[in-house]
mmCIF file of C-alpha atoms in Angstrom:
data_model
loop_
_atom_site.group_PDB
_atom_site.id
_atom_site.type_symbol
_atom_site.label_atom_id
_atom_site.label_comp_id
_atom_site.label_asym_id
_atom_site.label_seq_id
_atom_site.Cartn_x
_atom_site.Cartn_y
_atom_site.Cartn_z
ATOM 1 C CA MET A 1 -2.216 40.288 -30.499
ATOM 2 C CA HIS A 2 -5.458 39.399 -28.761
ATOM 3 C CA THR A 3 -5.173 36.324 -30.544
ATOM 4 C CA VAL A 4 -1.509 35.282 -28.596
ATOM 5 C CA LYS A 5 -2.453 36.634 -25.184
ATOM 6 C CA PHE A 6 -5.490 34.553 -25.406
ATOM 7 C CA LEU A 7 -4.131 31.322 -26.523
ATOM 8 C CA ILE A 8 -1.469 31.689 -23.865
ATOM 9 C CA TRP A 9 -3.741 32.548 -20.862
ATOM 10 C CA PHE A 10 -6.157 29.339 -21.874
ATOM 11 C CA CYS A 11 -2.637 27.229 -22.058
ATOM 12 C CA LEU A 12 -1.770 28.488 -18.768
ATOM 13 C CA PHE A 13 -5.270 28.137 -17.526
ATOM 14 C CA SER A 14 -5.658 24.564 -18.615
ATOM 15 C CA ILE A 15 -2.407 23.395 -16.830
ATOM 16 C CA VAL A 16 -3.620 24.882 -13.768
ATOM 17 C CA VAL A 17 -7.029 23.108 -13.633
ATOM 18 C CA GLY A 18 -5.345 20.009 -15.001
ATOM 19 C CA ALA A 19 -3.610 20.307 -12.058
ATOM 20 C CA GLN A 20 -5.968 20.316 -9.891
ATOM 21 C CA GLU A 21 -7.824 17.929 -11.190
ATOM 22 C CA GLU A 22 -5.944 14.987 -9.581
ATOM 23 C CA ASN A 23 -6.735 14.101 -6.314
ATOM 24 C CA PRO A 24 -4.591 12.769 -3.161
ATOM 25 C CA ALA A 25 -5.999 9.044 -4.230
ATOM 26 C CA LYS A 26 -4.280 9.399 -7.197
ATOM 27 C CA GLN A 27 -1.258 11.717 -6.269
ATOM 28 C CA PHE A 28 -0.910 8.603 -3.512
ATOM 29 C CA TRP A 29 -0.912 5.947 -6.369
ATOM 30 C CA ASN A 30 1.669 8.168 -8.292
ATOM 31 C CA THR A 31 3.909 8.143 -5.747
ATOM 32 C CA LEU A 32 3.837 4.769 -5.201
ATOM 33 C CA GLN A 33 4.468 3.794 -8.794
ATOM 34 C CA THR A 34 7.925 5.657 -8.450
ATOM 35 C CA HIS A 35 8.970 2.840 -6.974
ATOM 36 C CA CYS A 36 7.619 0.234 -8.549
ATOM 37 C CA GLY A 37 10.507 -2.757 -9.349
ATOM 38 C CA LYS A 38 12.178 -1.842 -6.284
ATOM 39 C CA ALA A 39 12.712 -3.387 -2.785
ATOM 40 C CA TYR A 40 13.341 -2.205 0.682
ATOM 41 C CA GLU A 41 14.159 -3.088 3.906
ATOM 42 C CA GLY A 42 12.506 -1.763 7.071
ATOM 43 C CA THR A 43 11.836 -1.530 10.661
ATOM 44 C CA LEU A 44 9.060 -2.878 13.676
ATOM 45 C CA ILE A 45 8.186 -0.275 15.396
ATOM 46 C CA LEU A 46 4.980 -1.006 17.345
ATOM 47 C CA PRO A 47 4.849 -3.247 18.836
ATOM 48 C CA LYS A 48 8.357 -4.173 20.215
ATOM 49 C CA GLU A 49 7.728 -7.563 21.172
ATOM 50 C CA ASP A 50 5.975 -9.095 18.589
ATOM 51 C CA LYS A 51 7.443 -12.222 18.431
ATOM 52 C CA ALA A 52 6.192 -13.316 14.703
ATOM 53 C CA PHE A 53 8.442 -9.216 13.611
ATOM 54 C CA GLY A 54 10.366 -8.533 15.895
ATOM 55 C CA GLY A 55 13.998 -9.572 15.680
ATOM 56 C CA LYS A 56 13.735 -10.216 11.920
ATOM 57 C CA LYS A 57 14.582 -8.782 8.416
ATOM 58 C CA LEU A 58 11.649 -7.200 7.004
ATOM 59 C CA VAL A 59 11.507 -6.731 3.449
ATOM 60 C CA MET A 60 8.614 -4.891 0.797
ATOM 61 C CA HIS A 61 8.875 -5.402 -2.898
ATOM 62 C CA LEU A 62 7.113 -3.230 -5.316
ATOM 63 C CA ARG A 63 6.576 -6.106 -7.548
ATOM 64 C CA ALA A 64 4.107 -6.292 -10.150
ATOM 65 C CA CYS A 65 2.439 -2.519 -10.988
ATOM 66 C CA ASN A 66 0.288 -1.619 -13.693
ATOM 67 C CA GLU A 67 -2.255 1.464 -13.908
ATOM 68 C CA THR A 68 -4.713 -0.204 -11.218
ATOM 69 C CA GLU A 69 -2.972 -3.410 -9.112
ATOM 70 C CA ILE A 70 0.078 -2.806 -6.869
ATOM 71 C CA LYS A 71 1.651 -5.962 -5.553
ATOM 72 C CA ILE A 72 3.988 -5.743 -3.121
ATOM 73 C CA PRO A 73 5.443 -9.035 -1.623
ATOM 74 C CA PHE A 74 6.118 -8.388 2.313
ATOM 75 C CA TYR A 75 9.294 -10.650 3.529
ATOM 76 C CA VAL A 76 9.550 -11.611 7.477
ATOM 77 C CA GLY A 77 12.913 -13.418 7.626
ATOM 78 C CA ASP A 78 12.583 -16.666 5.620
ATOM 79 C CA ASP A 79 9.046 -16.678 6.055
ATOM 80 C CA LYS A 80 7.643 -15.639 2.468
ATOM 81 C CA SER A 81 3.752 -15.339 2.887
ATOM 82 C CA ARG A 82 2.335 -12.336 2.812
ATOM 83 C CA THR A 83 1.356 -9.922 -0.344
ATOM 84 C CA TRP A 84 -0.117 -6.702 0.008
ATOM 85 C CA ILE A 85 -2.465 -6.050 -3.015
ATOM 86 C CA LEU A 86 -3.354 -2.034 -3.807
ATOM 87 C CA THR A 87 -6.071 -1.606 -6.492
ATOM 88 C CA TYR A 88 -7.138 2.294 -7.545
ATOM 89 C CA GLN A 89 -10.384 2.420 -8.663
ATOM 90 C CA ASN A 90 -13.185 5.005 -9.143
ATOM 91 C CA ASP A 91 -10.598 7.560 -7.319
ATOM 92 C CA ARG A 92 -10.465 4.776 -4.324
ATOM 93 C CA ILE A 93 -7.355 2.169 -3.254
ATOM 94 C CA SER A 94 -8.281 -1.020 -1.684
ATOM 95 C CA LEU A 95 -6.024 -3.201 0.551
ATOM 96 C CA LYS A 96 -6.099 -6.644 0.597
ATOM 97 C CA HIS A 97 -4.069 -9.384 2.206
ATOM 98 C CA ASP A 98 -2.695 -12.246 -0.160
ATOM 99 C CA HIS A 99 -1.479 -14.957 2.065
ATOM 100 C CA ARG A 100 0.206 -18.149 0.931
ATOM 101 C CA HIS A 101 1.798 -21.389 2.446
ATOM 102 C CA GLU A 102 5.664 -22.523 1.389
ATOM 103 C CA ASP A 103 4.167 -24.751 -1.728
ATOM 104 C CA GLY A 104 1.883 -21.579 -2.877
ATOM 105 C CA LYS A 105 -1.675 -22.477 -2.216
ATOM 106 C CA GLU A 106 -4.129 -19.957 -0.749
ATOM 107 C CA ASP A 107 -3.998 -19.644 3.513
ATOM 108 C CA LYS A 108 -7.681 -20.348 4.467
ATOM 109 C CA ILE A 109 -7.666 -16.336 5.700
ATOM 110 C CA ASN A 110 -6.733 -14.415 2.436
ATOM 111 C CA PHE A 111 -8.024 -11.904 0.721
ATOM 112 C CA TYR A 112 -9.126 -9.755 3.788
ATOM 113 C CA GLY A 113 -8.476 -6.391 3.844
ATOM 114 C CA GLY A 114 -10.884 -3.075 3.308
ATOM 115 C CA ILE A 115 -11.260 0.085 1.022
ATOM 116 C CA SER A 116 -10.718 3.972 1.314
ATOM 117 C CA THR A 117 -14.097 5.245 2.415
ATOM 118 C CA ASN A 118 -12.823 8.870 0.452
ATOM 119 C CA ILE A 119 -10.059 10.257 -1.786
ATOM 120 C CA GLY A 120 -7.446 10.906 1.855
ATOM 121 C CA LYS A 121 -4.287 12.670 1.584
ATOM 122 C CA ALA A 122 -1.292 12.670 -1.078
ATOM 123 C CA ASN A 123 0.956 10.756 1.641
ATOM 124 C CA VAL A 124 -1.860 8.766 3.803
ATOM 125 C CA GLN A 125 -4.843 6.536 2.878
ATOM 126 C CA PHE A 126 -7.216 4.616 5.480
ATOM 127 C CA PHE A 127 -8.474 1.267 4.543
ATOM 128 C CA PRO A 128 -11.569 0.303 7.707
ATOM 129 C CA ALA A 129 -12.057 -3.489 7.207
ATOM 130 C CA ASP A 130 -14.932 -4.335 4.491
ATOM 131 C CA SER A 131 -18.025 -6.159 5.055
ATOM 132 C CA LYS A 132 -15.519 -9.410 3.767
ATOM 133 C CA THR A 133 -12.796 -9.029 6.477
ATOM 134 C CA GLN A 134 -15.368 -8.589 8.765
ATOM 135 C CA SER A 135 -17.251 -11.766 8.373
ATOM 136 C CA MET A 136 -13.930 -13.969 7.799
ATOM 137 C CA ILE A 137 -12.603 -12.317 10.957
ATOM 138 C CA PRO A 138 -14.729 -11.398 13.265
ATOM 139 C CA ASP A 139 -12.385 -9.997 15.731
ATOM 140 C CA ALA A 140 -10.922 -7.205 12.854
ATOM 141 C CA ALA A 141 -14.143 -5.875 12.840
ATOM 142 C CA THR A 142 -12.836 -2.855 13.842
ATOM 143 C CA ASN A 143 -9.218 -2.849 11.632
ATOM 144 C CA ILE A 144 -8.240 -0.026 10.241
ATOM 145 C CA TRP A 145 -4.836 0.019 7.949
ATOM 146 C CA TRP A 146 -3.322 3.048 6.577
ATOM 147 C CA ILE A 147 -0.343 3.213 4.563
ATOM 148 C CA THR A 148 1.748 6.838 4.989
ATOM 149 C CA ILE A 149 4.342 7.837 1.743
ATOM 150 C CA ASN A 150 7.122 10.200 1.494
ATOM 151 C CA GLU A 151 10.054 11.094 0.547
ATOM 152 C CA GLY A 152 12.284 8.637 2.286
ATOM 153 C CA VAL A 153 9.266 6.413 4.359
ATOM 154 C CA PHE A 154 6.299 4.451 3.941
ATOM 155 C CA THR A 155 5.198 2.487 6.536
ATOM 156 C CA TYR A 156 2.240 0.245 7.181
ATOM 157 C CA ASN A 157 -0.262 0.227 9.931
ATOM 158 C CA LEU A 158 -2.809 -1.520 11.704
ATOM 159 C CA ARG A 159 -5.042 -0.339 14.797
ATOM 160 C CA ARG A 160 -7.802 -2.374 15.950
ATOM 161 C CA LEU A 161 -10.625 0.378 17.508
ATOM 162 C CA GLY A 162 -11.468 -0.988 20.606
ATOM 163 C CA THR A 163 -8.163 -2.740 21.924
ATOM 164 C CA GLU A 164 -4.466 -2.563 22.137
ATOM 165 C CA ARG A 165 -4.267 -4.442 18.925
ATOM 166 C CA VAL A 166 -1.435 -1.994 17.159
ATOM 167 C CA PHE A 167 1.280 -2.688 14.658
ATOM 168 C CA LYS A 168 3.667 -0.427 12.574
ATOM 169 C CA ILE A 169 6.494 -1.021 10.516
ATOM 170 C CA ALA A 170 8.719 1.605 8.536
ATOM 171 C CA MET A 171 10.427 0.985 4.949
ATOM 172 C CA ASP A 172 13.027 3.332 4.310
ATOM 173 C CA LEU A 173 12.524 4.260 0.684
ATOM 174 C CA LYS A 174 16.220 5.884 0.168
ATOM 175 C CA ASN A 175 18.079 3.212 0.191
ATOM 176 C CA PRO A 176 16.723 0.128 -2.162
ATOM 177 C CA ILE A 177 18.319 -3.035 -1.561
ATOM 178 C CA THR A 178 18.379 -6.059 -3.946
ATOM 179 C CA ILE A 179 15.692 -7.805 -5.388
ATOM 180 C CA PRO A 180 14.470 -10.745 -2.781
ATOM 181 C CA GLU A 181 13.282 -14.114 -4.833
ATOM 182 C CA ALA A 182 10.036 -14.297 -5.601
ATOM 183 C CA PRO A 183 7.303 -15.124 -2.845
ATOM 184 C CA TRP A 184 5.700 -18.239 -2.109
ATOM 185 C CA GLY A 185 3.129 -18.731 -4.431
ATOM 186 C CA TRP A 186 4.282 -16.264 -7.428
ATOM 187 C CA LYS A 187 5.661 -17.479 -11.357
ATOM 188 C CA ASP A 188 7.634 -15.793 -12.904
#
């Protein structure tokens, strides 16, 4: 009888400890992974009068996912030049921006972004500009990007500290849309 009680206690303890071991960065990653293969439409929140994004159809597609990398093409109207690349490694997440020309060639300003400095929270991860970004785009040295995710909304945000530069889009995760065609530079 004691053996059975011990086994039950041991199993319950193992489940509780196992659940507690998953850190917030991993929880964030796992939530994002549930959307792999889906596309969503969104809206520009800030700045309302942005010339490059305002009034255009905004779409993200979680197009390529594996255990450590998620590639999310981001379409702005007919512009298919942007892909967010998220990488999970050592309980940290990095965000890089891949920019392509219509012929698929890399833009000269490419693969900039940042790495989370801690495990963050299950619903938000912050990415301060890394040293490569600071040397490539000196004005972006104080950039902080962050992504939030919950049951219904994914947001992509940017704040350039010490300036008025702010950017925010919100994607509606409750209503998947038709998968868009491949972004510039992708081969299916």
